[in-house]
Amino acid sequence: MELVVFGAGSLGSLIGGLLAREHDVTLVAREAHARAVNESGLRLEGAVADSPERVFPAATTDGTGLEADLALVTVKSFDTAAAAERLATGTFDGVLSLQNGMGNEATLAARLEAPVLAGTATYGAVLREPGVVDCTGVGEVVLGARAGGPSALAVRLGEAFAAAGLETTVAEDMPRRLWEKLAVNAGINPVTALTAIENGAVLEDPADGLSRAAVRETARVARACDVPLSNREARSAMEAVAEATATNTSSMRQDVLAERRTEIDAINGHVVDRAAALGLEVPTNRTLTTLVRTWERGRDVR
Ligand code: KPL
């Protein structure tokens, strides 16, 4: 299968690198990373291989006019519209969003003719340097039709992902899965970013109360949106990811450490916006959102 990974940062490089074990992959990446991959391949380190492994995807900085069976979108949520404009100049049988936050699939679908699938990924990844990606936790990719229900394209992609050794589930309840992942990110990402702790520490005193409250509020908003996600299910999902990635640096903490804009708007900010539209109070998500936005404004990265 021919695949394009649009947005080869940490997660995109890891997933793209794993897919390149089995498929023809092109990474759309920043200049230094694309140059390193084209010159020496992509080095995969950490939990996905017994010893570091080199794979050889193609890499480019230009995401226009590309052709492939699938475009995998892994850009930050605030770059989704710009990515869609460039993807619209290419030809794909399908597009899969593997991004954090809510609303990415709708942004893509509004601009693209190809069918858009939804996905979530809980692999931990850190781009150590151009051409080197470290898997800091083996997770899972879940993908399926964005409105739920069966999808032949999702089954085809699921088989392609599994053939490359990725832990993959094809799901028919993607709206619920997306809200569950949103709850996981709402509980882990801003708390780790604001307090400089690793993911596992959100389960310990004194951070645990804050994380669990953010998760509980997110599940409540999901239910108000007719998505059946109980507090217990959301909390177990967050605890499972925090345990499985206990020593990891969340993507939002990586953004804060690198003084980059975060995905707060599409994560806790989305919970706050949906709650406001429904007349619900989500004080923990509101406070976390305000704190991270204040940090962003202070660094001039908004
Ligand atoms: O999605 C994540 C992220 O870091 O953005 C995980 C590691 C799953 C939870 O924080």
PDB file of C-alpha atoms and ligand atoms in Angstrom:
ATOM      1  CA  MET A   1       0.000   0.000   0.000  1.00  0.00           C
ATOM      2  CA  GLU A   2       1.153   3.583  -0.681  1.00  0.00           C
ATOM      3  CA  LEU A   3       0.779   5.915   2.271  1.00  0.00           C
ATOM      4  CA  VAL A   4       1.546   9.571   2.896  1.00  0.00           C
ATOM      5  CA  VAL A   5       2.063  10.730   6.487  1.00  0.00           C
ATOM      6  CA  PHE A   6       1.184  14.401   6.613  1.00  0.00           C
ATOM      7  CA  GLY A   7       2.891  15.935   9.632  1.00  0.00           C
ATOM      8  CA  ALA A   8       5.862  13.736  10.507  1.00  0.00           C
ATOM      9  CA  GLY A   9       6.584  15.080  14.004  1.00  0.00           C
ATOM     10  CA  SER A  10       6.957  12.633  16.902  1.00  0.00           C
ATOM     11  CA  LEU A  11       3.847  10.454  16.464  1.00  0.00           C
ATOM     12  CA  GLY A  12       3.700  10.791  12.665  1.00  0.00           C
ATOM     13  CA  SER A  13       7.325   9.710  12.322  1.00  0.00           C
ATOM     14  CA  LEU A  14       6.825   6.724  14.613  1.00  0.00           C
ATOM     15  CA  ILE A  15       3.647   5.494  12.892  1.00  0.00           C
ATOM     16  CA  GLY A  16       5.082   6.295   9.451  1.00  0.00           C
ATOM     17  CA  GLY A  17       8.331   4.528  10.326  1.00  0.00           C
ATOM     18  CA  LEU A  18       6.508   1.415  11.503  1.00  0.00           C
ATOM     19  CA  LEU A  19       4.326   1.421   8.376  1.00  0.00           C
ATOM     20  CA  ALA A  20       7.476   1.727   6.237  1.00  0.00           C
ATOM     21  CA  ARG A  21       8.496  -1.751   7.419  1.00  0.00           C
ATOM     22  CA  GLU A  22       5.792  -3.113   5.120  1.00  0.00           C
ATOM     23  CA  HIS A  23       4.514  -0.337   2.844  1.00  0.00           C
ATOM     24  CA  ASP A  24       5.649   2.526   0.550  1.00  0.00           C
ATOM     25  CA  VAL A  25       5.567   5.538   2.848  1.00  0.00           C
ATOM     26  CA  THR A  26       6.217   9.219   2.168  1.00  0.00           C
ATOM     27  CA  LEU A  27       6.685  11.499   5.167  1.00  0.00           C
ATOM     28  CA  VAL A  28       5.753  15.168   4.841  1.00  0.00           C
ATOM     29  CA  ALA A  29       8.119  16.719   7.351  1.00  0.00           C
ATOM     30  CA  ARG A  30      10.096  19.797   8.325  1.00  0.00           C
ATOM     31  CA  GLU A  31      13.210  20.455   6.265  1.00  0.00           C
ATOM     32  CA  ALA A  32      15.953  19.121   8.575  1.00  0.00           C
ATOM     33  CA  HIS A  33      13.986  15.937   9.348  1.00  0.00           C
ATOM     34  CA  ALA A  34      13.115  15.315   5.662  1.00  0.00           C
ATOM     35  CA  ARG A  35      16.775  15.806   4.676  1.00  0.00           C
ATOM     36  CA  ALA A  36      18.023  13.393   7.378  1.00  0.00           C
ATOM     37  CA  VAL A  37      15.468  10.719   6.394  1.00  0.00           C
ATOM     38  CA  ASN A  38      16.329  11.012   2.696  1.00  0.00           C
ATOM     39  CA  GLU A  39      20.069  10.845   3.414  1.00  0.00           C
ATOM     40  CA  SER A  40      20.224   8.064   6.033  1.00  0.00           C
ATOM     41  CA  GLY A  41      16.730   6.673   6.595  1.00  0.00           C
ATOM     42  CA  LEU A  42      14.663   6.910   9.770  1.00  0.00           C
ATOM     43  CA  ARG A  43      16.048   5.332  12.932  1.00  0.00           C
ATOM     44  CA  LEU A  44      13.398   3.722  15.178  1.00  0.00           C
ATOM     45  CA  GLU A  45      14.453   3.403  18.812  1.00  0.00           C
ATOM     46  CA  GLY A  46      12.816   2.263  22.016  1.00  0.00           C
ATOM     47  CA  ALA A  47       9.934  -0.031  22.714  1.00  0.00           C
ATOM     48  CA  VAL A  48       9.097  -1.041  19.130  1.00  0.00           C
ATOM     49  CA  ALA A  49      12.322  -2.888  18.356  1.00  0.00           C
ATOM     50  CA  ASP A  50      14.769  -5.092  20.328  1.00  0.00           C
ATOM     51  CA  SER A  51      17.570  -2.950  18.964  1.00  0.00           C
ATOM     52  CA  PRO A  52      17.441   0.305  16.968  1.00  0.00           C
ATOM     53  CA  GLU A  53      16.149  -0.309  13.470  1.00  0.00           C
ATOM     54  CA  ARG A  54      16.518   1.778  10.304  1.00  0.00           C
ATOM     55  CA  VAL A  55      13.649   2.100   7.829  1.00  0.00           C
ATOM     56  CA  PHE A  56      13.600   3.968   4.544  1.00  0.00           C
ATOM     57  CA  PRO A  57      10.464   5.985   3.852  1.00  0.00           C
ATOM     58  CA  ALA A  58      10.684   8.816   1.319  1.00  0.00           C
ATOM     59  CA  ALA A  59      10.457  12.317   2.795  1.00  0.00           C
ATOM     60  CA  THR A  60       9.456  15.709   1.445  1.00  0.00           C
ATOM     61  CA  THR A  61       8.684  19.168   2.788  1.00  0.00           C
ATOM     62  CA  ASP A  62       6.124  19.796   0.030  1.00  0.00           C
ATOM     63  CA  GLY A  63       2.723  18.289   0.758  1.00  0.00           C
ATOM     64  CA  THR A  64       1.108  19.346  -2.529  1.00  0.00           C
ATOM     65  CA  GLY A  65       0.150  17.154  -5.507  1.00  0.00           C
ATOM     66  CA  LEU A  66       0.805  13.874  -3.693  1.00  0.00           C
ATOM     67  CA  GLU A  67      -0.845  10.582  -4.726  1.00  0.00           C
ATOM     68  CA  ALA A  68      -1.328   7.551  -2.490  1.00  0.00           C
ATOM     69  CA  ASP A  69      -3.876   5.013  -1.297  1.00  0.00           C
ATOM     70  CA  LEU A  70      -4.076   6.749   2.075  1.00  0.00           C
ATOM     71  CA  ALA A  71      -3.095  10.068   3.590  1.00  0.00           C
ATOM     72  CA  LEU A  72      -2.530   9.813   7.317  1.00  0.00           C
ATOM     73  CA  VAL A  73      -2.899  13.211   9.013  1.00  0.00           C
ATOM     74  CA  THR A  74      -0.807  13.678  12.164  1.00  0.00           C
ATOM     75  CA  VAL A  75      -0.390  17.456  12.245  1.00  0.00           C
ATOM     76  CA  LYS A  76      -1.281  19.452  15.365  1.00  0.00           C
ATOM     77  CA  SER A  77      -4.998  20.176  15.551  1.00  0.00           C
ATOM     78  CA  PHE A  78      -4.530  23.918  14.859  1.00  0.00           C
ATOM     79  CA  ASP A  79      -2.736  23.061  11.573  1.00  0.00           C
ATOM     80  CA  THR A  80      -5.499  20.772  10.255  1.00  0.00           C
ATOM     81  CA  ALA A  81      -7.171  23.309   7.941  1.00  0.00           C
ATOM     82  CA  ALA A  82      -3.831  24.284   6.368  1.00  0.00           C
ATOM     83  CA  ALA A  83      -2.943  20.590   5.910  1.00  0.00           C
ATOM     84  CA  ALA A  84      -6.328  19.959   4.255  1.00  0.00           C
ATOM     85  CA  GLU A  85      -5.725  22.775   1.735  1.00  0.00           C
ATOM     86  CA  ARG A  86      -2.488  21.108   0.661  1.00  0.00           C
ATOM     87  CA  LEU A  87      -3.959  17.583   0.709  1.00  0.00           C
ATOM     88  CA  ALA A  88      -6.774  18.804  -1.552  1.00  0.00           C
ATOM     89  CA  THR A  89      -4.191  19.248  -4.352  1.00  0.00           C
ATOM     90  CA  GLY A  90      -3.372  15.502  -4.232  1.00  0.00           C
ATOM     91  CA  THR A  91      -5.229  12.234  -4.910  1.00  0.00           C
ATOM     92  CA  PHE A  92      -6.046   9.697  -2.192  1.00  0.00           C
ATOM     93  CA  ASP A  93      -8.560   6.847  -1.758  1.00  0.00           C
ATOM     94  CA  GLY A  94      -8.993   7.855   1.864  1.00  0.00           C
ATOM     95  CA  VAL A  95      -7.719  10.150   4.599  1.00  0.00           C
ATOM     96  CA  LEU A  96      -7.243   9.096   8.222  1.00  0.00           C
ATOM     97  CA  SER A  97      -6.946  11.607  11.055  1.00  0.00           C
ATOM     98  CA  LEU A  98      -4.703  10.352  13.872  1.00  0.00           C
ATOM     99  CA  GLN A  99      -4.644  13.558  15.867  1.00  0.00           C
ATOM    100  CA  ASN A 100      -5.336  14.783  19.356  1.00  0.00           C
ATOM    101  CA  GLY A 101      -8.452  16.784  20.094  1.00  0.00           C
ATOM    102  CA  MET A 102     -11.918  17.025  18.627  1.00  0.00           C
ATOM    103  CA  GLY A 103     -13.144  18.400  15.300  1.00  0.00           C
ATOM    104  CA  ASN A 104     -10.213  17.427  13.060  1.00  0.00           C
ATOM    105  CA  GLU A 105     -12.203  15.009  10.877  1.00  0.00           C
ATOM    106  CA  ALA A 106     -14.915  17.598  10.201  1.00  0.00           C
ATOM    107  CA  THR A 107     -12.247  20.153   9.221  1.00  0.00           C
ATOM    108  CA  LEU A 108     -10.709  17.652   6.781  1.00  0.00           C
ATOM    109  CA  ALA A 109     -14.031  16.411   5.379  1.00  0.00           C
ATOM    110  CA  ALA A 110     -15.188  19.972   4.648  1.00  0.00           C
ATOM    111  CA  ARG A 111     -12.176  20.489   2.369  1.00  0.00           C
ATOM    112  CA  LEU A 112     -11.498  17.060   0.828  1.00  0.00           C
ATOM    113  CA  GLU A 113     -13.311  14.814  -1.628  1.00  0.00           C
ATOM    114  CA  ALA A 114     -11.777  11.565  -0.353  1.00  0.00           C
ATOM    115  CA  PRO A 115     -13.597   9.816   2.512  1.00  0.00           C
ATOM    116  CA  VAL A 116     -12.236  10.813   5.932  1.00  0.00           C
ATOM    117  CA  LEU A 117     -11.828   8.225   8.678  1.00  0.00           C
ATOM    118  CA  ALA A 118     -11.358   8.919  12.382  1.00  0.00           C
ATOM    119  CA  GLY A 119      -8.583   7.416  14.473  1.00  0.00           C
ATOM    120  CA  THR A 120      -6.846   7.604  17.823  1.00  0.00           C
ATOM    121  CA  ALA A 121      -3.313   6.569  18.786  1.00  0.00           C
ATOM    122  CA  THR A 122      -1.873   6.015  22.237  1.00  0.00           C
ATOM    123  CA  TYR A 123       1.715   5.217  21.232  1.00  0.00           C
ATOM    124  CA  GLY A 124       4.262   7.354  23.064  1.00  0.00           C
ATOM    125  CA  ALA A 125       6.775   8.977  20.692  1.00  0.00           C
ATOM    126  CA  VAL A 126       9.564  11.530  20.897  1.00  0.00           C
ATOM    127  CA  LEU A 127      11.480  12.878  17.909  1.00  0.00           C
ATOM    128  CA  ARG A 128      14.970  12.870  19.437  1.00  0.00           C
ATOM    129  CA  GLU A 129      16.660  14.637  16.514  1.00  0.00           C
ATOM    130  CA  PRO A 130      16.139  14.841  12.746  1.00  0.00           C
ATOM    131  CA  GLY A 131      15.980  11.266  11.441  1.00  0.00           C
ATOM    132  CA  VAL A 132      15.602   9.611  14.887  1.00  0.00           C
ATOM    133  CA  VAL A 133      12.303   8.739  16.590  1.00  0.00           C
ATOM    134  CA  ASP A 134      12.014   7.009  19.959  1.00  0.00           C
ATOM    135  CA  CYS A 135       8.978   4.890  20.860  1.00  0.00           C
ATOM    136  CA  THR A 136       8.485   5.592  24.569  1.00  0.00           C
ATOM    137  CA  GLY A 137       5.409   3.392  24.934  1.00  0.00           C
ATOM    138  CA  VAL A 138       3.666   0.817  22.768  1.00  0.00           C
ATOM    139  CA  GLY A 139       0.019   1.779  22.535  1.00  0.00           C
ATOM    140  CA  GLU A 140      -2.754   1.130  20.096  1.00  0.00           C
ATOM    141  CA  VAL A 141      -4.249   2.622  16.946  1.00  0.00           C
ATOM    142  CA  VAL A 142      -8.056   2.583  16.757  1.00  0.00           C
ATOM    143  CA  LEU A 143      -9.683   3.592  13.471  1.00  0.00           C
ATOM    144  CA  GLY A 144     -13.082   3.566  11.817  1.00  0.00           C
ATOM    145  CA  ALA A 145     -15.859   5.557  10.151  1.00  0.00           C
ATOM    146  CA  ARG A 146     -16.068   8.991  11.757  1.00  0.00           C
ATOM    147  CA  ALA A 147     -19.826   8.754  12.317  1.00  0.00           C
ATOM    148  CA  GLY A 148     -19.562   5.154  13.518  1.00  0.00           C
ATOM    149  CA  GLY A 149     -20.785   1.986  11.791  1.00  0.00           C
ATOM    150  CA  PRO A 150     -18.940  -0.356   9.414  1.00  0.00           C
ATOM    151  CA  SER A 151     -16.417   0.858   6.828  1.00  0.00           C
ATOM    152  CA  ALA A 152     -14.736  -1.309   4.172  1.00  0.00           C
ATOM    153  CA  LEU A 153     -11.968   1.300   3.890  1.00  0.00           C
ATOM    154  CA  ALA A 154     -11.307   1.119   7.643  1.00  0.00           C
ATOM    155  CA  VAL A 155     -11.045  -2.688   7.432  1.00  0.00           C
ATOM    156  CA  ARG A 156      -8.561  -2.385   4.531  1.00  0.00           C
ATOM    157  CA  LEU A 157      -6.461   0.115   6.449  1.00  0.00           C
ATOM    158  CA  GLY A 158      -6.666  -1.882   9.653  1.00  0.00           C
ATOM    159  CA  GLU A 159      -5.215  -4.881   7.793  1.00  0.00           C
ATOM    160  CA  ALA A 160      -2.424  -2.720   6.334  1.00  0.00           C
ATOM    161  CA  PHE A 161      -1.549  -1.324   9.783  1.00  0.00           C
ATOM    162  CA  ALA A 162      -1.605  -4.774  11.411  1.00  0.00           C
ATOM    163  CA  ALA A 163       0.616  -6.178   8.618  1.00  0.00           C
ATOM    164  CA  ALA A 164       3.240  -3.594   9.615  1.00  0.00           C
ATOM    165  CA  GLY A 165       3.119  -4.760  13.246  1.00  0.00           C
ATOM    166  CA  LEU A 166       1.026  -1.912  14.653  1.00  0.00           C
ATOM    167  CA  GLU A 167      -1.439  -2.786  17.411  1.00  0.00           C
ATOM    168  CA  THR A 168      -4.651  -1.913  15.565  1.00  0.00           C
ATOM    169  CA  THR A 169      -8.379  -2.117  16.252  1.00  0.00           C
ATOM    170  CA  VAL A 170     -11.047  -1.346  13.652  1.00  0.00           C
ATOM    171  CA  ALA A 171     -13.958   0.130  15.610  1.00  0.00           C
ATOM    172  CA  GLU A 172     -17.584   0.818  14.732  1.00  0.00           C
ATOM    173  CA  ASP A 173     -18.104   3.265  17.620  1.00  0.00           C
ATOM    174  CA  MET A 174     -15.614   6.001  16.741  1.00  0.00           C
ATOM    175  CA  PRO A 175     -17.626   8.910  18.225  1.00  0.00           C
ATOM    176  CA  ARG A 176     -17.423   7.219  21.624  1.00  0.00           C
ATOM    177  CA  ARG A 177     -13.745   6.325  21.119  1.00  0.00           C
ATOM    178  CA  LEU A 178     -12.924   9.941  20.205  1.00  0.00           C
ATOM    179  CA  TRP A 179     -14.620  11.249  23.353  1.00  0.00           C
ATOM    180  CA  GLU A 180     -12.856   8.619  25.450  1.00  0.00           C
ATOM    181  CA  LYS A 181      -9.494   9.703  24.003  1.00  0.00           C
ATOM    182  CA  LEU A 182     -10.483  13.336  24.562  1.00  0.00           C
ATOM    183  CA  ALA A 183     -11.105  12.504  28.234  1.00  0.00           C
ATOM    184  CA  VAL A 184      -7.678  10.810  28.441  1.00  0.00           C
ATOM    185  CA  ASN A 185      -5.956  13.849  26.940  1.00  0.00           C
ATOM    186  CA  ALA A 186      -8.039  16.298  29.008  1.00  0.00           C
ATOM    187  CA  GLY A 187      -6.907  14.549  32.184  1.00  0.00           C
ATOM    188  CA  ILE A 188      -3.240  13.998  31.321  1.00  0.00           C
ATOM    189  CA  ASN A 189      -2.002  16.678  28.932  1.00  0.00           C
ATOM    190  CA  PRO A 190      -2.579  20.055  30.660  1.00  0.00           C
ATOM    191  CA  VAL A 191      -1.760  18.713  34.128  1.00  0.00           C
ATOM    192  CA  THR A 192       1.569  17.250  32.974  1.00  0.00           C
ATOM    193  CA  ALA A 193       2.342  20.372  30.917  1.00  0.00           C
ATOM    194  CA  LEU A 194       1.597  22.861  33.707  1.00  0.00           C
ATOM    195  CA  THR A 195       3.303  20.957  36.508  1.00  0.00           C
ATOM    196  CA  ALA A 196       6.245  19.402  34.597  1.00  0.00           C
ATOM    197  CA  ILE A 197       5.418  15.834  35.652  1.00  0.00           C
ATOM    198  CA  GLU A 198       5.491  12.552  33.748  1.00  0.00           C
ATOM    199  CA  ASN A 199       2.202  10.945  32.677  1.00  0.00           C
ATOM    200  CA  GLY A 200       2.104   8.387  35.521  1.00  0.00           C
ATOM    201  CA  ALA A 201       2.251  11.116  38.198  1.00  0.00           C
ATOM    202  CA  VAL A 202      -1.270  12.289  37.315  1.00  0.00           C
ATOM    203  CA  LEU A 203      -2.478   9.204  39.208  1.00  0.00           C
ATOM    204  CA  GLU A 204      -0.728  10.291  42.392  1.00  0.00           C
ATOM    205  CA  ASP A 205      -1.535  12.808  45.090  1.00  0.00           C
ATOM    206  CA  PRO A 206      -1.809  15.808  44.675  1.00  0.00           C
ATOM    207  CA  ALA A 207      -2.368  15.809  40.860  1.00  0.00           C
ATOM    208  CA  ASP A 208      -4.859  12.936  40.790  1.00  0.00           C
ATOM    209  CA  GLY A 209      -7.880  14.936  41.947  1.00  0.00           C
ATOM    210  CA  LEU A 210      -7.363  17.498  39.183  1.00  0.00           C
ATOM    211  CA  SER A 211      -6.925  14.916  36.407  1.00  0.00           C
ATOM    212  CA  ARG A 212      -9.901  12.857  37.511  1.00  0.00           C
ATOM    213  CA  ALA A 213     -12.123  15.940  37.733  1.00  0.00           C
ATOM    214  CA  ALA A 214     -11.167  16.945  34.155  1.00  0.00           C
ATOM    215  CA  VAL A 215     -11.944  13.395  32.967  1.00  0.00           C
ATOM    216  CA  ARG A 216     -15.275  13.272  34.825  1.00  0.00           C
ATOM    217  CA  GLU A 217     -16.382  16.607  33.372  1.00  0.00           C
ATOM    218  CA  THR A 218     -15.423  15.460  29.861  1.00  0.00           C
ATOM    219  CA  ALA A 219     -17.467  12.255  30.198  1.00  0.00           C
ATOM    220  CA  ARG A 220     -20.444  14.310  31.394  1.00  0.00           C
ATOM    221  CA  VAL A 221     -20.253  16.575  28.333  1.00  0.00           C
ATOM    222  CA  ALA A 222     -19.931  13.492  26.085  1.00  0.00           C
ATOM    223  CA  ARG A 223     -23.156  12.069  27.533  1.00  0.00           C
ATOM    224  CA  ALA A 224     -24.875  15.412  27.041  1.00  0.00           C
ATOM    225  CA  CYS A 225     -23.825  15.081  23.364  1.00  0.00           C
ATOM    226  CA  ASP A 226     -25.547  11.644  23.277  1.00  0.00           C
ATOM    227  CA  VAL A 227     -22.269   9.728  23.405  1.00  0.00           C
ATOM    228  CA  PRO A 228     -22.505   6.859  25.898  1.00  0.00           C
ATOM    229  CA  LEU A 229     -19.327   7.305  27.972  1.00  0.00           C
ATOM    230  CA  SER A 230     -19.657   6.620  31.689  1.00  0.00           C
ATOM    231  CA  ASN A 231     -17.444   8.341  34.301  1.00  0.00           C
ATOM    232  CA  ARG A 232     -15.999   4.942  35.171  1.00  0.00           C
ATOM    233  CA  GLU A 233     -15.124   4.078  31.550  1.00  0.00           C
ATOM    234  CA  ALA A 234     -13.476   7.454  30.979  1.00  0.00           C
ATOM    235  CA  ARG A 235     -11.545   7.226  34.235  1.00  0.00           C
ATOM    236  CA  SER A 236     -10.353   3.648  33.529  1.00  0.00           C
ATOM    237  CA  ALA A 237      -9.221   4.700  30.043  1.00  0.00           C
ATOM    238  CA  MET A 238      -7.226   7.631  31.475  1.00  0.00           C
ATOM    239  CA  GLU A 239      -5.711   5.447  34.206  1.00  0.00           C
ATOM    240  CA  ALA A 240      -4.757   2.722  31.699  1.00  0.00           C
ATOM    241  CA  VAL A 241      -2.990   5.228  29.407  1.00  0.00           C
ATOM    242  CA  ALA A 242      -1.274   7.020  32.328  1.00  0.00           C
ATOM    243  CA  GLU A 243      -0.008   3.661  33.638  1.00  0.00           C
ATOM    244  CA  ALA A 244       1.086   2.390  30.200  1.00  0.00           C
ATOM    245  CA  THR A 245       2.931   5.677  29.499  1.00  0.00           C
ATOM    246  CA  ALA A 246       3.947   6.366  33.124  1.00  0.00           C
ATOM    247  CA  THR A 247       7.465   7.638  32.395  1.00  0.00           C
ATOM    248  CA  ASN A 248       6.495   9.518  29.224  1.00  0.00           C
ATOM    249  CA  THR A 249       6.396  13.213  28.520  1.00  0.00           C
ATOM    250  CA  SER A 250       2.925  14.025  27.139  1.00  0.00           C
ATOM    251  CA  SER A 251       2.723  15.843  23.818  1.00  0.00           C
ATOM    252  CA  MET A 252       1.495  19.019  25.555  1.00  0.00           C
ATOM    253  CA  ARG A 253       4.408  18.934  27.986  1.00  0.00           C
ATOM    254  CA  GLN A 254       6.751  18.458  24.997  1.00  0.00           C
ATOM    255  CA  ASP A 255       5.153  21.533  23.403  1.00  0.00           C
ATOM    256  CA  VAL A 256       5.570  23.586  26.570  1.00  0.00           C
ATOM    257  CA  LEU A 257       9.193  22.476  26.993  1.00  0.00           C
ATOM    258  CA  ALA A 258       9.893  23.497  23.385  1.00  0.00           C
ATOM    259  CA  GLU A 259       7.956  26.787  23.898  1.00  0.00           C
ATOM    260  CA  ARG A 260       5.492  25.860  21.115  1.00  0.00           C
ATOM    261  CA  ARG A 261       1.761  26.412  20.811  1.00  0.00           C
ATOM    262  CA  THR A 262      -0.209  23.567  22.435  1.00  0.00           C
ATOM    263  CA  GLU A 263      -3.398  21.721  21.460  1.00  0.00           C
ATOM    264  CA  ILE A 264      -5.322  23.083  24.459  1.00  0.00           C
ATOM    265  CA  ASP A 265      -8.075  24.595  22.253  1.00  0.00           C
ATOM    266  CA  ALA A 266      -8.956  21.217  20.674  1.00  0.00           C
ATOM    267  CA  ILE A 267      -8.713  19.304  23.986  1.00  0.00           C
ATOM    268  CA  ASN A 268      -9.890  21.020  27.215  1.00  0.00           C
ATOM    269  CA  GLY A 269     -10.965  24.096  25.236  1.00  0.00           C
ATOM    270  CA  HIS A 270     -13.322  21.891  23.214  1.00  0.00           C
ATOM    271  CA  VAL A 271     -14.848  20.493  26.416  1.00  0.00           C
ATOM    272  CA  VAL A 272     -15.380  24.061  27.691  1.00  0.00           C
ATOM    273  CA  ASP A 273     -17.008  25.193  24.412  1.00  0.00           C
ATOM    274  CA  ARG A 274     -19.347  22.202  24.165  1.00  0.00           C
ATOM    275  CA  ALA A 275     -20.276  22.534  27.839  1.00  0.00           C
ATOM    276  CA  ALA A 276     -21.067  26.238  27.405  1.00  0.00           C
ATOM    277  CA  ALA A 277     -23.324  25.476  24.420  1.00  0.00           C
ATOM    278  CA  LEU A 278     -25.156  22.898  26.535  1.00  0.00           C
ATOM    279  CA  GLY A 279     -25.392  25.088  29.640  1.00  0.00           C
ATOM    280  CA  LEU A 280     -23.072  22.854  31.694  1.00  0.00           C
ATOM    281  CA  GLU A 281     -20.351  23.907  34.133  1.00  0.00           C
ATOM    282  CA  VAL A 282     -16.876  22.382  33.683  1.00  0.00           C
ATOM    283  CA  PRO A 283     -14.757  24.385  36.156  1.00  0.00           C
ATOM    284  CA  THR A 284     -11.668  22.154  36.074  1.00  0.00           C
ATOM    285  CA  ASN A 285     -11.446  22.138  32.277  1.00  0.00           C
ATOM    286  CA  ARG A 286     -12.068  25.895  32.253  1.00  0.00           C
ATOM    287  CA  THR A 287      -9.248  26.563  34.731  1.00  0.00           C
ATOM    288  CA  LEU A 288      -6.795  24.254  32.945  1.00  0.00           C
ATOM    289  CA  THR A 289      -7.655  25.869  29.597  1.00  0.00           C
ATOM    290  CA  THR A 290      -7.187  29.383  30.992  1.00  0.00           C
ATOM    291  CA  LEU A 291      -3.835  28.506  32.555  1.00  0.00           C
ATOM    292  CA  VAL A 292      -2.416  26.944  29.392  1.00  0.00           C
ATOM    293  CA  ARG A 293      -3.736  29.776  27.189  1.00  0.00           C
ATOM    294  CA  THR A 294      -2.196  32.292  29.592  1.00  0.00           C
ATOM    295  CA  TRP A 295       1.135  30.497  29.321  1.00  0.00           C
ATOM    296  CA  GLU A 296       0.844  30.550  25.503  1.00  0.00           C
ATOM    297  CA  ARG A 297       0.023  34.238  25.454  1.00  0.00           C
ATOM    298  CA  GLY A 298       2.988  34.992  27.737  1.00  0.00           C
ATOM    299  CA  ARG A 299       5.283  33.171  25.279  1.00  0.00           C
ATOM    300  CA  ASP A 300       3.617  34.812  22.262  1.00  0.00           C
ATOM    301  CA  VAL A 301       2.897  31.405  20.680  1.00  0.00           C
ATOM    302  CA  ARG A 302      -0.882  31.752  20.292  1.00  0.00           C
TER     303      ARG A 302
HETATM  304  O1  KPL B   1      -2.020  11.350  23.484  1.00  0.00           O
HETATM  305  C1  KPL B   1      -1.171  11.467  24.336  1.00  0.00           C
HETATM  306  C2  KPL B   1      -0.368  12.719  24.305  1.00  0.00           C
HETATM  307  O2  KPL B   1       0.682  12.809  24.925  1.00  0.00           O
HETATM  308  O3  KPL B   1      -0.809  13.636  23.604  1.00  0.00           O
HETATM  309  C3  KPL B   1      -1.009  10.430  25.404  1.00  0.00           C
HETATM  310  C4  KPL B   1       0.406  10.068  25.689  1.00  0.00           C
HETATM  311  C5  KPL B   1      -1.733   9.187  24.994  1.00  0.00           C
HETATM  312  C6  KPL B   1      -1.625  10.882  26.670  1.00  0.00           C
HETATM  313  O4  KPL B   1      -1.149  12.043  27.114  1.00  0.00           O
END
